[in-house]
Amino acid sequence: MSSTEVTVVVSDCAEEDARAVFATLDAAFTAEKTTRPRSGTGATVWTSAYDVAAPAEESPAAPAPLAHQVSVEAQGGYRAVDQLVAVLDSAFVIDTVGTAAGDQEKDIHLRIHGRARV
């Protein structure tokens, strides 16, 4: 894994909420590897890897509505994870559940919620 790559795992949510999280990240970064189940497979975990040094060519996504809270785990280089979390923070409300730090990598577990409509 390069220092600019972040692996993202989304779980504990409906497929529509997982898609909203990934749509936000897809608009900001280039997805390197993706394992997203298709509708009806019954899977509860979605993964993708992003290179935060490779911005996507799309316009930034508008904050996406979420029906329920979503668990997100991000693992990668310190700066890369911080960049990815900043994008999520711009679209959602974030609660940090836990972090683990290593020599070269950071692992962060988040619970994210949709922003309240005003």
PDB file of C-alpha atoms in Angstrom:
ATOM      1  CA  MET A   1       0.000   0.000   0.000  1.00  0.00           C
ATOM      2  CA  SER A   2       1.409   3.397  -0.939  1.00  0.00           C
ATOM      3  CA  SER A   3       1.438   6.289   1.526  1.00  0.00           C
ATOM      4  CA  THR A   4      -1.406   7.955  -0.406  1.00  0.00           C
ATOM      5  CA  GLU A   5      -3.701   4.935  -0.581  1.00  0.00           C
ATOM      6  CA  VAL A   6      -6.518   4.429   1.928  1.00  0.00           C
ATOM      7  CA  THR A   7      -8.592   1.287   2.291  1.00  0.00           C
ATOM      8  CA  VAL A   8     -12.190   2.025   3.281  1.00  0.00           C
ATOM      9  CA  VAL A   9     -14.601  -0.510   4.776  1.00  0.00           C
ATOM     10  CA  VAL A  10     -18.271   0.443   5.145  1.00  0.00           C
ATOM     11  CA  SER A  11     -20.575  -1.754   7.223  1.00  0.00           C
ATOM     12  CA  ASP A  12     -23.572  -1.909   9.551  1.00  0.00           C
ATOM     13  CA  CYS A  13     -25.827  -0.099   7.093  1.00  0.00           C
ATOM     14  CA  ALA A  14     -28.261  -0.430   4.247  1.00  0.00           C
ATOM     15  CA  GLU A  15     -26.906  -0.582   0.716  1.00  0.00           C
ATOM     16  CA  GLU A  16     -28.314   2.882  -0.085  1.00  0.00           C
ATOM     17  CA  ASP A  17     -26.343   4.415   2.784  1.00  0.00           C
ATOM     18  CA  ALA A  18     -23.154   2.616   1.702  1.00  0.00           C
ATOM     19  CA  ARG A  19     -23.660   3.944  -1.833  1.00  0.00           C
ATOM     20  CA  ALA A  20     -24.052   7.503  -0.470  1.00  0.00           C
ATOM     21  CA  VAL A  21     -20.746   7.241   1.408  1.00  0.00           C
ATOM     22  CA  PHE A  22     -18.906   5.856  -1.616  1.00  0.00           C
ATOM     23  CA  ALA A  23     -20.471   8.444  -3.943  1.00  0.00           C
ATOM     24  CA  THR A  24     -18.995  11.168  -1.735  1.00  0.00           C
ATOM     25  CA  LEU A  25     -15.548   9.551  -1.820  1.00  0.00           C
ATOM     26  CA  ASP A  26     -15.771   8.739  -5.556  1.00  0.00           C
ATOM     27  CA  ALA A  27     -16.399  12.426  -6.273  1.00  0.00           C
ATOM     28  CA  ALA A  28     -13.227  13.398  -4.407  1.00  0.00           C
ATOM     29  CA  PHE A  29     -10.717  10.620  -5.131  1.00  0.00           C
ATOM     30  CA  THR A  30      -9.906   7.974  -7.696  1.00  0.00           C
ATOM     31  CA  ALA A  31     -10.934   4.489  -6.588  1.00  0.00           C
ATOM     32  CA  GLU A  32      -8.073   2.024  -7.037  1.00  0.00           C
ATOM     33  CA  LYS A  33      -9.763  -1.223  -6.016  1.00  0.00           C
ATOM     34  CA  THR A  34     -13.422  -1.759  -5.342  1.00  0.00           C
ATOM     35  CA  THR A  35     -15.399  -4.642  -3.869  1.00  0.00           C
ATOM     36  CA  ARG A  36     -18.980  -3.542  -3.627  1.00  0.00           C
ATOM     37  CA  PRO A  37     -21.709  -6.139  -3.561  1.00  0.00           C
ATOM     38  CA  ARG A  38     -24.521  -5.933  -6.044  1.00  0.00           C
ATOM     39  CA  SER A  39     -28.071  -5.425  -4.941  1.00  0.00           C
ATOM     40  CA  GLY A  40     -29.654  -8.496  -3.452  1.00  0.00           C
ATOM     41  CA  THR A  41     -26.469 -10.338  -2.466  1.00  0.00           C
ATOM     42  CA  GLY A  42     -27.149  -9.938   1.251  1.00  0.00           C
ATOM     43  CA  ALA A  43     -23.607  -8.736   1.915  1.00  0.00           C
ATOM     44  CA  THR A  44     -23.107  -6.366   4.814  1.00  0.00           C
ATOM     45  CA  VAL A  45     -19.595  -5.105   4.094  1.00  0.00           C
ATOM     46  CA  TRP A  46     -18.420  -2.921   1.217  1.00  0.00           C
ATOM     47  CA  THR A  47     -14.769  -2.049   0.549  1.00  0.00           C
ATOM     48  CA  SER A  48     -12.837   0.257  -1.699  1.00  0.00           C
ATOM     49  CA  ALA A  49      -9.314   1.651  -1.875  1.00  0.00           C
ATOM     50  CA  TYR A  50      -8.666   5.272  -2.823  1.00  0.00           C
ATOM     51  CA  ASP A  51      -5.529   7.083  -3.900  1.00  0.00           C
ATOM     52  CA  VAL A  52      -5.958  10.479  -2.250  1.00  0.00           C
ATOM     53  CA  ALA A  53      -3.137  11.873  -4.394  1.00  0.00           C
ATOM     54  CA  ALA A  54      -5.306  11.258  -7.477  1.00  0.00           C
ATOM     55  CA  PRO A  55      -8.312  13.576  -7.311  1.00  0.00           C
ATOM     56  CA  ALA A  56     -11.402  12.460  -9.181  1.00  0.00           C
ATOM     57  CA  GLU A  57     -12.468  14.447 -12.210  1.00  0.00           C
ATOM     58  CA  GLU A  58     -16.000  14.904 -10.891  1.00  0.00           C
ATOM     59  CA  SER A  59     -17.345  17.941  -9.089  1.00  0.00           C
ATOM     60  CA  PRO A  60     -17.516  17.567  -5.311  1.00  0.00           C
ATOM     61  CA  ALA A  61     -20.675  15.802  -4.248  1.00  0.00           C
ATOM     62  CA  ALA A  62     -23.389  17.585  -2.318  1.00  0.00           C
ATOM     63  CA  PRO A  63     -23.805  16.217   1.196  1.00  0.00           C
ATOM     64  CA  ALA A  64     -25.686  12.960   0.863  1.00  0.00           C
ATOM     65  CA  PRO A  65     -28.612  12.059   3.055  1.00  0.00           C
ATOM     66  CA  LEU A  66     -28.252   8.925   5.166  1.00  0.00           C
ATOM     67  CA  ALA A  67     -31.196   6.978   6.509  1.00  0.00           C
ATOM     68  CA  HIS A  68     -29.187   5.618   9.445  1.00  0.00           C
ATOM     69  CA  GLN A  69     -25.699   5.791  10.909  1.00  0.00           C
ATOM     70  CA  VAL A  70     -22.925   4.029   9.030  1.00  0.00           C
ATOM     71  CA  SER A  71     -19.719   2.389  10.293  1.00  0.00           C
ATOM     72  CA  VAL A  72     -16.627   3.390   8.332  1.00  0.00           C
ATOM     73  CA  GLU A  73     -13.110   2.115   8.866  1.00  0.00           C
ATOM     74  CA  ALA A  74     -10.219   3.760   7.038  1.00  0.00           C
ATOM     75  CA  GLN A  75      -6.643   2.484   7.004  1.00  0.00           C
ATOM     76  CA  GLY A  76      -3.608   4.029   5.353  1.00  0.00           C
ATOM     77  CA  GLY A  77      -0.866   6.606   5.742  1.00  0.00           C
ATOM     78  CA  TYR A  78      -1.467   9.314   8.335  1.00  0.00           C
ATOM     79  CA  ARG A  79      -1.947  12.213   5.913  1.00  0.00           C
ATOM     80  CA  ALA A  80      -3.939  10.113   3.468  1.00  0.00           C
ATOM     81  CA  VAL A  81      -6.403   8.996   6.134  1.00  0.00           C
ATOM     82  CA  ASP A  82      -6.722  12.573   7.394  1.00  0.00           C
ATOM     83  CA  GLN A  83      -7.508  13.791   3.844  1.00  0.00           C
ATOM     84  CA  LEU A  84     -10.160  11.133   3.379  1.00  0.00           C
ATOM     85  CA  VAL A  85     -11.738  11.880   6.767  1.00  0.00           C
ATOM     86  CA  ALA A  86     -11.836  15.594   5.881  1.00  0.00           C
ATOM     87  CA  VAL A  87     -13.916  14.781   2.784  1.00  0.00           C
ATOM     88  CA  LEU A  88     -16.310  12.668   4.845  1.00  0.00           C
ATOM     89  CA  ASP A  89     -16.505  15.438   7.451  1.00  0.00           C
ATOM     90  CA  SER A  90     -17.548  17.935   4.780  1.00  0.00           C
ATOM     91  CA  ALA A  91     -20.554  15.781   3.855  1.00  0.00           C
ATOM     92  CA  PHE A  92     -21.534  14.014   7.072  1.00  0.00           C
ATOM     93  CA  VAL A  93     -21.462  14.298  10.844  1.00  0.00           C
ATOM     94  CA  ILE A  94     -18.584  12.163  12.150  1.00  0.00           C
ATOM     95  CA  ASP A  95     -18.079  10.475  15.514  1.00  0.00           C
ATOM     96  CA  THR A  96     -14.670   8.869  16.028  1.00  0.00           C
ATOM     97  CA  VAL A  97     -15.141   5.489  17.682  1.00  0.00           C
ATOM     98  CA  GLY A  98     -11.478   4.496  17.858  1.00  0.00           C
ATOM     99  CA  THR A  99      -8.047   4.823  16.334  1.00  0.00           C
ATOM    100  CA  ALA A 100      -4.930   2.706  16.149  1.00  0.00           C
ATOM    101  CA  ALA A 101      -1.587   4.128  15.156  1.00  0.00           C
ATOM    102  CA  GLY A 102       1.428   2.333  13.790  1.00  0.00           C
ATOM    103  CA  ASP A 103       4.799   3.380  12.451  1.00  0.00           C
ATOM    104  CA  GLN A 104       3.581   4.163   8.960  1.00  0.00           C
ATOM    105  CA  GLU A 105      -0.181   3.727   9.067  1.00  0.00           C
ATOM    106  CA  LYS A 106      -3.259   4.869  10.886  1.00  0.00           C
ATOM    107  CA  ASP A 107      -6.501   2.956  11.324  1.00  0.00           C
ATOM    108  CA  ILE A 108      -9.609   4.927  12.285  1.00  0.00           C
ATOM    109  CA  HIS A 109     -13.119   3.694  13.016  1.00  0.00           C
ATOM    110  CA  LEU A 110     -15.934   6.201  12.510  1.00  0.00           C
ATOM    111  CA  ARG A 111     -19.684   6.344  12.873  1.00  0.00           C
ATOM    112  CA  ILE A 112     -21.133   8.804  10.406  1.00  0.00           C
ATOM    113  CA  HIS A 113     -24.577  10.350  10.264  1.00  0.00           C
ATOM    114  CA  GLY A 114     -26.310  12.487   7.679  1.00  0.00           C
ATOM    115  CA  ARG A 115     -26.423  16.227   8.289  1.00  0.00           C
ATOM    116  CA  ALA A 116     -29.768  17.524   9.538  1.00  0.00           C
ATOM    117  CA  ARG A 117     -31.799  19.321   6.901  1.00  0.00           C
ATOM    118  CA  VAL A 118     -32.441  22.953   7.788  1.00  0.00           C
TER     119      VAL A 118
END
